[in-house]
Coordinates of C-alpha atoms and ligand atoms in Angstrom, one line a residue:
M1 CA -22.4 -21.0 -55.8
S2 CA -23.4 -18.6 -53.1
N3 CA -22.0 -18.9 -49.6
S4 CA -25.4 -19.8 -48.2
T5 CA -25.7 -22.9 -50.4
R6 CA -22.2 -24.0 -49.5
S7 CA -22.9 -26.0 -46.3
S8 CA -20.9 -25.7 -43.2
A9 CA -19.3 -29.0 -44.2
S10 CA -16.9 -27.4 -46.7
P11 CA -16.2 -23.7 -46.6
A12 CA -15.2 -22.0 -49.9
I13 CA -11.8 -21.1 -48.5
Q14 CA -9.6 -23.3 -46.4
Y15 CA -6.1 -22.7 -45.1
R16 CA -4.0 -25.5 -43.7
V17 CA -1.2 -24.2 -41.6
E18 CA 1.6 -26.6 -40.5
V19 CA 5.2 -26.5 -39.5
S20 CA 7.5 -26.7 -42.5
D21 CA 10.7 -26.4 -40.6
L22 CA 10.9 -25.4 -37.0
Q23 CA 14.6 -24.7 -37.0
A24 CA 14.3 -22.6 -40.1
H25 CA 11.3 -20.8 -38.7
L26 CA 9.1 -21.8 -41.7
F27 CA 5.4 -22.3 -41.7
K28 CA 3.8 -24.1 -44.6
V29 CA 0.4 -22.9 -45.8
T30 CA -1.9 -24.7 -48.1
L31 CA -4.8 -22.6 -49.3
T32 CA -7.7 -24.3 -51.2
V33 CA -10.2 -22.1 -53.0
A34 CA -13.3 -24.1 -54.0
E35 CA -14.4 -21.8 -56.8
P36 CA -11.7 -19.4 -58.1
A37 CA -12.2 -16.9 -60.8
A38 CA -10.5 -17.4 -64.2
L39 CA -8.1 -14.7 -63.2
Q40 CA -7.9 -15.1 -59.4
K41 CA -6.1 -12.4 -57.4
F42 CA -4.5 -13.1 -54.0
S43 CA -2.7 -10.7 -51.8
L44 CA -1.2 -10.4 -48.3
P45 CA -2.0 -7.3 -46.2
V46 CA 0.6 -4.6 -46.0
W47 CA -0.4 -3.7 -42.4
I48 CA -2.2 -5.1 -39.4
P49 CA -5.1 -3.2 -38.0
G50 CA -4.2 -1.5 -34.7
S51 CA -0.6 -0.9 -35.7
Y52 CA -0.3 1.9 -38.1
L53 CA 2.7 1.2 -40.2
V54 CA 3.1 -0.4 -43.6
R55 CA 5.0 -3.6 -42.9
E56 CA 4.6 -5.5 -46.2
F57 CA 4.2 -9.0 -44.7
A58 CA 4.6 -10.5 -48.2
G59 CA 8.3 -9.9 -47.8
H60 CA 8.4 -13.2 -45.8
L61 CA 6.3 -15.3 -48.2
L62 CA 8.3 -17.8 -50.2
G63 CA 7.9 -20.4 -53.0
L64 CA 4.3 -19.8 -54.1
K65 CA 3.1 -22.8 -56.1
A66 CA -0.4 -23.4 -57.5
K67 CA -2.2 -26.6 -58.6
Q68 CA -5.6 -27.6 -60.0
G69 CA -6.4 -31.2 -59.8
N70 CA -3.2 -33.0 -60.7
R71 CA -2.0 -30.1 -62.9
T72 CA 0.7 -27.9 -61.5
L73 CA 0.3 -24.4 -62.9
V74 CA 3.3 -23.1 -64.7
A75 CA 5.1 -19.7 -64.6
G76 CA 2.9 -18.0 -67.2
Q77 CA -0.2 -18.9 -65.1
I78 CA 1.2 -17.5 -61.9
A79 CA 2.2 -13.8 -62.0
Q80 CA 3.2 -11.6 -59.1
I81 CA 1.6 -8.2 -59.9
D82 CA 2.9 -6.0 -57.1
K83 CA 4.8 -6.2 -53.8
C84 CA 2.0 -8.1 -52.1
S85 CA -0.3 -9.5 -54.8
W86 CA -0.4 -12.5 -57.2
Q87 CA -2.7 -13.3 -60.1
I88 CA -3.4 -16.9 -61.1
R89 CA -4.8 -17.9 -64.5
C90 CA -6.8 -21.1 -64.0
T91 CA -10.0 -23.0 -64.8
P92 CA -12.7 -21.1 -63.0
A93 CA -14.9 -22.8 -60.4
R94 CA -12.6 -25.8 -60.0
P95 CA -10.7 -26.1 -56.7
L96 CA -7.4 -24.2 -56.8
V97 CA -4.7 -25.1 -54.4
L98 CA -1.9 -22.7 -53.4
V99 CA 1.1 -23.8 -51.4
Y100 CA 3.7 -21.5 -49.9
E101 CA 6.0 -20.9 -47.0
V102 CA 6.2 -18.0 -44.6
Y103 CA 9.4 -17.2 -42.7
A104 CA 8.4 -16.3 -39.1
N105 CA 11.0 -15.2 -36.6
D106 CA 9.6 -11.9 -35.2
H107 CA 8.6 -12.0 -31.5
S108 CA 6.3 -9.0 -31.7
V109 CA 2.5 -9.2 -31.4
R110 CA 2.2 -7.9 -35.0
T111 CA 3.6 -10.6 -37.2
A112 CA 4.5 -14.3 -36.7
T113 CA 7.1 -16.4 -35.1
L114 CA 8.0 -20.1 -35.1
G115 CA 10.7 -21.9 -33.3
D116 CA 11.7 -24.5 -30.7
V117 CA 9.9 -22.8 -27.8
R118 CA 6.6 -21.5 -29.4
G119 CA 4.7 -20.5 -32.5
F120 CA 2.5 -17.5 -33.0
F121 CA 0.9 -15.9 -36.0
N122 CA -1.5 -13.3 -37.2
G123 CA -3.5 -14.1 -40.3
T124 CA -2.1 -11.0 -41.9
S125 CA 1.2 -12.7 -42.0
L126 CA 0.1 -16.1 -43.2
C127 CA -3.2 -16.0 -44.9
L128 CA -3.4 -14.7 -48.5
R129 CA -6.6 -12.9 -49.1
V130 CA -8.7 -14.4 -51.9
E131 CA -9.9 -11.2 -53.6
G132 CA -13.6 -11.1 -54.3
Q133 CA -14.4 -13.8 -51.7
E134 CA -13.5 -11.9 -48.5
N135 CA -17.1 -12.3 -47.2
S136 CA -17.1 -16.1 -47.4
V137 CA -16.6 -18.4 -44.4
H138 CA -12.8 -19.0 -44.0
E139 CA -11.6 -22.2 -42.4
L140 CA -8.2 -22.5 -40.7
D141 CA -6.9 -26.0 -40.0
I142 CA -3.8 -25.9 -37.8
V143 CA -1.7 -29.0 -37.6
A144 CA 0.0 -29.9 -34.4
P145 CA 3.8 -30.1 -34.9
K146 CA 4.9 -33.8 -34.7
A147 CA 8.0 -33.0 -32.6
K148 CA 6.0 -31.0 -30.0
S149 CA 3.6 -33.3 -28.3
D150 CA 3.3 -31.0 -25.3
W151 CA 2.1 -28.0 -27.4
S152 CA -1.4 -26.6 -27.1
L153 CA -3.1 -23.9 -29.1
A154 CA -5.1 -20.8 -28.1
T155 CA -7.1 -18.4 -30.4
G156 CA -10.2 -16.4 -30.3
L157 CA -11.5 -18.1 -33.4
A158 CA -14.6 -20.3 -33.1
P159 CA -13.6 -24.0 -33.1
H160 CA -15.2 -26.3 -35.6
K161 CA -13.4 -29.6 -35.0
I162 CA -10.4 -29.5 -32.7
S163 CA -8.4 -31.9 -30.5
K164 CA -8.2 -31.6 -26.7
N165 CA -5.0 -29.5 -27.0
G166 CA -6.7 -27.1 -29.4
F167 CA -5.2 -28.1 -32.8
G168 CA -7.6 -28.6 -35.6
R169 CA -10.2 -26.7 -37.6
Y170 CA -11.5 -23.2 -36.8
R171 CA -13.9 -21.1 -38.7
A172 CA -14.2 -17.3 -39.3
N173 CA -17.2 -15.7 -40.8
D174 CA -15.0 -13.7 -43.2
Y175 CA -11.5 -12.7 -43.9
D176 CA -11.6 -9.8 -41.5
E177 CA -12.4 -12.1 -38.6
L178 CA -9.8 -14.6 -39.7
V179 CA -7.0 -12.0 -39.6
D180 CA -8.3 -10.5 -36.4
S181 CA -7.7 -13.7 -34.6
P182 CA -4.1 -14.4 -33.7
V183 CA -3.0 -17.9 -32.8
E184 CA -0.6 -18.9 -30.0
M185 CA 1.0 -22.4 -29.9
G186 CA 3.3 -23.9 -27.3
A187 CA 3.7 -25.4 -23.9
F188 CA 2.1 -22.4 -22.3
W189 CA 0.5 -21.8 -18.9
S190 CA -3.3 -21.6 -19.2
G191 CA -6.0 -20.4 -16.8
S192 CA -9.6 -19.3 -17.1
F193 CA -12.3 -17.4 -15.3
K194 CA -15.8 -15.9 -16.0
A195 CA -16.4 -12.2 -16.1
C196 CA -20.1 -11.2 -15.8
G197 CA -20.9 -14.8 -16.9
V198 CA -18.6 -14.7 -20.0
P199 CA -15.8 -17.3 -20.3
H200 CA -12.3 -15.8 -20.5
R201 CA -9.0 -17.7 -21.0
F202 CA -5.5 -16.4 -20.2
V203 CA -2.5 -18.1 -21.6
V204 CA 1.1 -17.1 -20.7
A205 CA 4.2 -18.2 -22.7
G206 CA 7.6 -17.9 -21.2
A207 CA 6.8 -17.4 -17.6
A208 CA 9.4 -18.2 -14.9
P209 CA 8.6 -20.8 -12.2
S210 CA 7.9 -18.0 -9.7
F211 CA 4.9 -16.8 -11.8
D212 CA 1.7 -16.5 -9.8
G213 CA -1.1 -17.4 -12.2
A214 CA -3.9 -17.2 -9.7
Q215 CA -3.0 -13.6 -8.9
L216 CA -3.0 -12.7 -12.6
L217 CA -6.4 -14.3 -13.2
A218 CA -8.0 -12.7 -10.1
D219 CA -6.8 -9.2 -11.1
T220 CA -7.7 -9.6 -14.8
Q221 CA -11.2 -10.8 -13.8
K222 CA -11.7 -7.6 -11.8
I223 CA -10.5 -5.5 -14.8
C224 CA -12.9 -7.3 -17.2
E225 CA -15.9 -7.1 -14.9
A226 CA -15.3 -3.4 -14.3
Q227 CA -15.1 -2.8 -18.0
I228 CA -18.2 -4.9 -19.0
R229 CA -20.2 -3.0 -16.3
F230 CA -18.7 0.3 -17.5
W231 CA -20.2 -0.3 -21.0
H232 CA -23.2 -2.4 -20.4
G233 CA -24.3 -2.2 -16.7
S234 CA -25.8 -5.6 -15.9
K235 CA -26.1 -6.6 -19.6
K236 CA -23.8 -9.0 -21.5
P237 CA -20.8 -7.8 -23.5
P238 CA -20.8 -8.1 -27.4
F239 CA -18.6 -11.3 -27.4
K240 CA -19.2 -14.8 -26.2
H241 CA -15.7 -15.6 -25.1
Y242 CA -12.3 -13.8 -24.9
V243 CA -8.7 -14.9 -24.9
F244 CA -5.6 -13.1 -23.5
M245 CA -2.3 -14.4 -25.1
L246 CA 0.7 -13.1 -23.2
N247 CA 4.3 -13.8 -24.2
A248 CA 6.7 -13.1 -21.3
V249 CA 10.2 -12.2 -22.4
D250 CA 13.3 -10.8 -20.8
D251 CA 12.7 -7.3 -22.3
G252 CA 9.6 -6.4 -24.2
Y253 CA 6.3 -4.5 -23.9
G254 CA 3.3 -4.1 -26.0
G255 CA -0.1 -5.4 -27.1
L256 CA -2.4 -5.6 -30.0
E257 CA -6.2 -5.5 -29.7
H258 CA -8.7 -7.8 -31.4
R259 CA -12.4 -8.2 -31.3
N260 CA -12.4 -11.2 -28.8
S261 CA -8.7 -11.6 -28.0
T262 CA -5.5 -9.7 -27.5
A263 CA -1.8 -10.6 -28.0
L264 CA 0.4 -9.1 -25.3
I265 CA 4.2 -9.1 -24.6
C266 CA 5.7 -8.1 -21.3
N267 CA 8.9 -8.4 -19.2
R268 CA 9.0 -11.8 -17.5
R269 CA 10.0 -10.0 -14.3
D270 CA 6.8 -7.9 -14.4
L271 CA 4.6 -11.0 -13.9
P272 CA 3.1 -11.4 -10.4
R273 CA 5.2 -13.7 -8.2
L274 CA 4.3 -16.5 -5.8
A275 CA 4.6 -15.5 -2.1
E276 CA 5.2 -11.8 -3.1
K277 CA 2.6 -9.5 -1.6
K278 CA 3.9 -6.2 -2.8
I279 CA 2.7 -5.1 -6.2
S280 CA 5.7 -4.1 -8.3
D281 CA 5.6 -1.0 -10.6
G282 CA 6.2 -3.5 -13.4
Y283 CA 3.1 -5.5 -12.6
T284 CA 1.1 -2.2 -12.3
T285 CA 2.3 -1.5 -15.8
L286 CA 1.2 -4.9 -17.0
R287 CA -2.2 -4.6 -15.4
G288 CA -2.5 -1.2 -17.2
L289 CA -1.6 -3.0 -20.5
I290 CA -4.3 -5.7 -19.9
S291 CA -6.8 -3.0 -19.1
H292 CA -5.8 -1.0 -22.2
E293 CA -6.1 -3.8 -24.7
Y294 CA -9.4 -5.1 -23.2
F295 CA -10.9 -1.6 -23.4
H296 CA -10.1 -1.6 -27.1
T297 CA -12.6 -4.5 -27.4
W298 CA -15.2 -1.8 -27.4
N299 CA -13.2 1.3 -28.3
V300 CA -11.6 0.8 -31.7
K301 CA -12.5 -2.7 -32.5
R302 CA -16.3 -2.0 -32.5
L303 CA -16.8 1.7 -31.9
R304 CA -14.2 2.7 -34.6
P305 CA -13.3 5.5 -37.0
A306 CA -15.8 5.7 -39.9
E307 CA -12.7 5.3 -42.1
F308 CA -12.2 1.8 -40.6
A309 CA -15.7 0.6 -41.3
R310 CA -14.0 -1.9 -43.7
Y311 CA -10.2 -2.1 -43.5
D312 CA -8.2 -1.6 -46.7
Y313 CA -5.4 -4.1 -46.4
T314 CA -3.5 -2.7 -49.4
S315 CA -2.3 0.7 -48.1
E316 CA -2.4 3.2 -45.2
N317 CA -5.8 3.7 -43.7
Y318 CA -5.9 7.3 -42.5
T319 CA -8.0 8.7 -39.6
Q320 CA -7.8 11.9 -37.5
L321 CA -9.3 10.1 -34.6
L322 CA -6.5 8.1 -32.9
W323 CA -6.5 10.7 -30.1
F324 CA -10.0 9.3 -29.3
F325 CA -9.4 5.6 -29.8
E326 CA -5.8 5.4 -28.3
G327 CA -6.0 8.5 -26.1
F328 CA -9.3 7.9 -24.4
T329 CA -8.4 4.2 -24.1
S330 CA -5.2 5.3 -22.4
Y331 CA -7.2 7.5 -20.0
Y332 CA -9.5 4.7 -19.1
D333 CA -6.9 1.9 -18.8
D334 CA -5.5 3.2 -15.5
L335 CA -8.7 5.0 -14.3
L336 CA -10.5 1.6 -14.4
L337 CA -7.7 0.0 -12.5
R338 CA -8.5 2.6 -9.8
R339 CA -12.2 2.1 -10.1
C340 CA -11.9 -1.7 -9.6
G341 CA -9.6 -1.3 -6.6
L342 CA -6.3 -2.4 -8.2
L343 CA -4.8 1.1 -7.6
D344 CA -5.4 3.6 -4.8
N345 CA -5.8 7.4 -5.4
A346 CA -2.1 8.0 -4.8
G347 CA -1.1 5.2 -7.2
Y348 CA -3.4 6.5 -9.9
L349 CA -2.2 10.1 -9.5
K350 CA 1.4 9.0 -9.8
L351 CA 0.7 7.5 -13.2
L352 CA -1.3 10.5 -14.3
N353 CA 1.5 12.8 -13.1
K354 CA 3.9 10.9 -15.3
T355 CA 1.7 11.2 -18.4
I356 CA 1.3 15.0 -17.8
N357 CA 5.1 15.4 -17.5
Q358 CA 5.7 13.3 -20.6
V359 CA 3.5 15.6 -22.7
M360 CA 4.9 18.8 -21.1
Q361 CA 8.4 17.7 -22.0
S362 CA 7.6 17.2 -25.7
P363 CA 8.2 20.4 -27.7
G364 CA 6.1 18.7 -30.5
R365 CA 2.9 19.3 -28.6
L366 CA 3.2 23.0 -29.8
V367 CA 3.9 21.8 -33.4
Q368 CA 1.2 19.2 -34.1
S369 CA -2.4 18.8 -32.9
V370 CA -3.5 15.4 -31.7
A371 CA -5.8 15.2 -34.8
E372 CA -2.8 15.8 -37.1
A373 CA -0.7 13.4 -35.1
S374 CA -3.4 10.7 -35.6
F375 CA -3.4 11.2 -39.4
D376 CA 0.4 11.2 -39.5
A377 CA 0.8 8.1 -37.3
W378 CA 2.1 6.1 -40.3
V379 CA 5.1 8.3 -40.9
K380 CA 5.7 9.9 -37.5
Y381 CA 4.6 8.0 -34.4
Y382 CA 5.4 4.6 -36.0
R383 CA 8.6 5.8 -37.5
Q384 CA 10.3 7.6 -34.6
D385 CA 13.7 9.1 -35.0
E386 CA 15.9 11.5 -33.1
N387 CA 13.7 14.4 -33.9
T388 CA 10.3 12.8 -33.1
P389 CA 9.8 14.7 -29.7
N390 CA 10.2 18.0 -31.6
T391 CA 7.8 17.4 -34.4
T392 CA 4.9 15.3 -33.2
V393 CA 2.9 14.8 -30.1
S394 CA 1.8 11.4 -28.8
Y395 CA -2.0 10.8 -29.5
Y396 CA -1.7 8.3 -26.6
T397 CA -0.5 10.6 -23.9
K398 CA -1.9 13.9 -25.0
G399 CA -5.1 12.1 -26.1
A400 CA -5.4 10.7 -22.5
L401 CA -5.1 14.3 -21.2
V402 CA -7.7 15.5 -23.7
A403 CA -10.0 12.8 -22.2
L404 CA -9.1 14.0 -18.7
C405 CA -10.0 17.6 -19.7
F406 CA -13.4 16.5 -21.1
D407 CA -14.1 14.4 -18.1
L408 CA -13.3 17.1 -15.6
S409 CA -15.1 19.7 -17.6
L410 CA -18.2 17.6 -17.8
R411 CA -18.0 16.9 -14.0
S412 CA -17.9 20.6 -13.2
P413 CA -20.7 22.1 -15.3
T414 CA -19.8 25.7 -14.9
G415 CA -17.0 24.9 -17.2
L416 CA -13.9 26.9 -17.7
N417 CA -15.1 29.2 -20.5
E418 CA -16.3 32.6 -19.4
A419 CA -18.8 32.1 -22.2
G420 CA -20.2 29.1 -20.3
T421 CA -23.4 30.9 -19.7
N422 CA -25.3 27.9 -21.0
A423 CA -27.2 26.1 -18.3
S424 CA -25.4 22.8 -18.6
N425 CA -25.8 19.6 -16.6
S426 CA -23.3 17.7 -14.6
S427 CA -22.2 14.7 -16.5
T428 CA -19.2 12.4 -16.9
L429 CA -17.1 11.2 -19.8
D430 CA -18.3 7.7 -18.8
E431 CA -21.9 8.7 -19.8
V432 CA -20.6 10.3 -23.1
M433 CA -18.8 7.0 -24.0
R434 CA -21.9 5.0 -23.3
S435 CA -24.1 7.4 -25.2
L436 CA -21.7 7.2 -28.2
W437 CA -21.9 3.5 -28.1
A438 CA -25.7 3.6 -28.2
R439 CA -25.7 6.4 -30.9
C440 CA -23.3 4.5 -33.2
E441 CA -24.6 1.1 -32.3
G442 CA -21.1 0.0 -31.4
G443 CA -19.9 0.7 -34.9
P444 CA -18.2 3.3 -37.1
M445 CA -18.2 6.9 -35.7
T446 CA -17.0 10.4 -36.6
E447 CA -15.9 13.4 -34.6
D448 CA -19.4 14.8 -35.1
D449 CA -20.8 11.8 -33.3
F450 CA -18.5 12.5 -30.3
S451 CA -19.5 16.2 -30.4
A452 CA -23.2 15.3 -30.5
A453 CA -22.7 12.8 -27.6
L454 CA -21.1 15.6 -25.5
L455 CA -24.0 17.8 -26.2
S456 CA -26.6 15.3 -25.3
A457 CA -24.9 14.3 -22.1
S458 CA -24.1 17.9 -20.9
G459 CA -26.7 20.1 -22.6
R460 CA -23.9 22.3 -24.0
H461 CA -21.7 22.6 -27.0
F462 CA -18.0 21.7 -26.8
D463 CA -17.0 23.1 -30.2
A464 CA -14.5 25.5 -28.7
E465 CA -12.8 22.8 -26.6
L466 CA -12.6 20.4 -29.6
A467 CA -11.1 23.2 -31.7
S468 CA -8.5 24.0 -29.0
W469 CA -7.7 20.7 -27.4
V470 CA -8.0 18.3 -30.4
H471 CA -7.2 20.6 -33.3
G472 CA -5.1 23.2 -31.6
K473 CA -1.5 23.3 -30.4
T474 CA -1.8 25.4 -27.2
E475 CA -1.5 24.1 -23.7
L476 CA -4.5 22.2 -22.2
P477 CA -6.2 23.8 -19.1
L478 CA -5.0 21.0 -16.9
K479 CA -4.0 23.0 -13.9
A480 CA -7.3 24.8 -13.4
L481 CA -9.3 21.6 -14.0
L482 CA -7.2 19.5 -11.6
E483 CA -7.5 22.2 -8.9
R484 CA -11.2 22.3 -9.3
H485 CA -11.3 18.6 -8.6
G486 CA -9.4 18.6 -5.4
L487 CA -5.7 18.4 -6.5
A488 CA -2.9 20.8 -5.9
V489 CA -0.3 21.3 -8.6
F490 CA 3.3 22.0 -7.6
E491 CA 6.0 23.0 -10.0
E492 CA 9.4 21.6 -9.1
P493 CA 12.8 21.8 -10.7
A494 CA 13.0 19.3 -13.5
Q495 CA 15.5 16.5 -13.9
L496 CA 18.9 17.5 -15.3
A497 CA 18.3 16.0 -18.8
Q498 CA 15.0 18.0 -19.1
R499 CA 16.8 21.2 -17.9
L500 CA 19.4 20.7 -20.5
G501 CA 16.8 20.0 -23.2
L502 CA 18.3 16.6 -24.0
R503 CA 17.5 12.9 -24.1
V504 CA 20.6 10.7 -23.7
T505 CA 21.6 7.1 -23.4
E506 CA 24.1 6.1 -20.7
L507 CA 25.0 2.6 -21.7
Q508 CA 28.6 3.4 -22.8
G509 CA 29.2 6.9 -21.7
V510 CA 26.8 9.7 -22.4
V511 CA 25.4 9.7 -25.9
V512 CA 22.9 12.3 -27.1
K513 CA 19.8 10.8 -28.5
T514 CA 17.6 13.9 -29.0
V515 CA 18.2 17.6 -28.7
L516 CA 15.0 19.2 -27.7
R517 CA 13.8 22.2 -29.6
D518 CA 14.8 25.6 -28.2
G519 CA 16.5 24.1 -25.1
A520 CA 19.9 24.8 -23.6
A521 CA 21.6 22.0 -25.4
E522 CA 20.3 23.2 -28.8
H523 CA 21.6 26.7 -28.0
A524 CA 25.0 25.3 -27.1
G525 CA 25.2 23.4 -30.4
F526 CA 24.7 19.8 -29.4
A527 CA 23.6 17.4 -32.1
P528 CA 22.0 13.9 -31.9
G529 CA 24.7 11.3 -31.9
D530 CA 27.2 13.4 -30.0
E531 CA 29.3 11.5 -27.4
W532 CA 29.5 13.8 -24.4
L533 CA 32.9 13.1 -23.0
G534 CA 33.3 15.7 -20.2
I535 CA 33.0 19.3 -19.0
E536 CA 35.4 22.2 -18.3
V537 CA 34.5 24.2 -15.3
G538 CA 36.7 27.3 -15.0
K539 CA 40.2 25.9 -15.5
S540 CA 39.5 22.3 -14.6
G541 CA 38.3 19.5 -16.9
W542 CA 36.4 16.4 -15.9
R543 CA 35.5 13.1 -17.7
M544 CA 31.8 12.2 -17.5
N545 CA 30.4 8.7 -17.5
K546 CA 26.8 9.6 -16.8
L547 CA 24.8 12.7 -17.1
D548 CA 24.6 13.3 -13.3
D549 CA 28.4 13.6 -13.2
L550 CA 27.8 17.1 -14.5
L551 CA 26.2 18.3 -11.3
F552 CA 28.8 16.6 -9.2
Y553 CA 31.7 18.4 -11.0
A554 CA 30.0 21.7 -11.8
G555 CA 28.7 22.3 -8.4
Q556 CA 26.8 25.6 -8.3
K557 CA 28.4 26.9 -11.5
N558 CA 26.0 27.2 -14.4
K559 CA 28.4 28.4 -17.0
L560 CA 30.7 25.7 -18.4
H561 CA 32.0 24.1 -21.6
A562 CA 30.9 20.7 -22.8
L563 CA 33.5 18.5 -24.5
V564 CA 31.9 16.3 -27.1
A565 CA 33.1 13.9 -29.9
R566 CA 31.2 14.1 -33.2
D567 CA 32.4 12.1 -36.2
K568 CA 35.8 11.7 -34.4
R569 CA 36.2 15.5 -34.1
L570 CA 36.5 17.0 -30.6
L571 CA 34.3 20.0 -30.0
R572 CA 34.1 22.4 -27.1
L573 CA 30.6 23.8 -26.7
P574 CA 29.7 26.8 -24.4
L575 CA 26.8 25.7 -22.2
S576 CA 24.6 27.6 -19.8
L577 CA 22.6 25.5 -17.3
P578 CA 19.1 26.9 -17.0
T579 CA 17.3 26.9 -13.7
S580 CA 13.8 27.7 -14.6
I581 CA 12.7 24.4 -16.2
T582 CA 10.1 22.7 -14.0
T583 CA 8.0 19.6 -13.8
W584 CA 4.6 19.1 -12.1
R585 CA 3.9 17.2 -8.9
L586 CA 0.2 16.5 -8.1
A587 CA -0.9 16.2 -4.5
I588 CA -4.3 15.6 -3.0
Q589 CA -5.8 18.7 -1.5
D590 CA -9.4 17.7 -1.0
S591 CA -10.0 14.0 -0.9
T592 CA -13.8 14.2 -1.1
K593 CA -13.6 15.9 -4.5
V594 CA -10.9 13.5 -5.7
N595 CA -13.0 10.5 -4.7
Q596 CA -16.0 11.9 -6.6
W597 CA -13.9 11.6 -9.7
L598 CA -11.7 8.6 -9.1
N599 CA -13.8 6.4 -6.9
P600 CA -17.4 7.5 -7.1
T601 CA -18.8 4.3 -5.6
A602 CA -16.9 4.6 -2.3
Ligands
LIG701 ZN1 -4.1 1.0 -27.8

């Protein structure tokens, strides 16, 4: 039977999700397939789109059983065929019922959790994919836990038949939509607003009593309206409703984007507080995160790499374009906070300054291009180790600076290239983004599409810039571009760790995390994991508890010995303190020019 003849009364694929055991963190899933194949394959994704790491969610699936009518299928009829797939031999076209449990005790936005306080899941963790029937309507029936009468449910899925608190039946047009719609359950705070006429809901789990929900809603509304206008002017966005699901914890940060929702995690202390007028740095960071994930609604969930036209859930999905989708989103997240008035120029430039210094302090920027870093995300960015800053560059931070370079070049049409004899027009990256959206109809795109959009907006080719900024490993022309747009760039002595070429932790004494390539610490012979016990200056020795003790005890001397412990051996390393390592400080020189870029409507 085709999908169209199967009426909305009974979708071909139905999942019933209920609590199996709250204390044991177990969900129970019952999957009914109306018309299975004789040899029906099922599999659980190995990754979740937006987070580029193979996580093998099937590792938490337990006790798979299958039934047809009253007949329980036996071992020979159920075979696991690889780490994430099963094959069931059954009578075709008769309802097949699978029952299994999923262990859920991860508080991240990427998997699933279930416990006394809340439940949360992504379909990628709970919902086996019925191979061959991915394009059918999928129904998800979520049962309210008996012991939790105060729990409600939030999700971006379209409700079919639900109770007042949100439990019940939801429907997705296909498997992609199902697993792109996380579900939050609990006694959460909930608020709503309209942005450009579109209903938005914001739920917050784990907030402290001091949480100021009205402030969060008002600020988020400004962000959403600025972004809808950014992409569509006075027209409607490509979604009918949107849900923010935020989990506030003692220590956590992150988000995952979806087509009409996002799951976020933040520090509880970073939420806005009642009767607190001052905006904390933490809340600025949270607003940036909200802005970032919301921008992804367009940039990566709709406009997306051609390679992601249809996700392959069984293995890595490679693309060279994360510098565009994560980097440009990172450029616009804070810029749009500025544009909607949630940051002033100084506040925005402070964040930009930080991004610039982060990139400049990563030796890996000279080793990998952002296109290579995108492709390698699966084994580098998502599997960071002590050597990561030396071998890879962040396609988030450098990608944001690449966006900045394009934007500022487009805004000053003479360009930086001496070869820029082309008569080009003044444009903006905003116009390029909108023209890309129109050109690709809000769907899959390639780097050639970006290149063509640059040409059509500005009247000139950007091939040399793409080759150098995106595929090259040399420094970006940031200084010249920033100065052209009203900023002064000062170089100031760097922090001690940067001067030493080290990253350390100081929780229990000074422990070396990373030795930066070609820095003073590498020359001295430091290794990751070293415990830095103290220094010898001339004839006196001093115990160090934190890195800054070095300056206190060494004074003006820049030749000394470091005493370190490595694998219980004590080592004495000759160390020269360099003076020439600098960081950047941006300052406004010409506020008219700065405003033309940061606040053009003022
Ligand atoms: Zn992102």
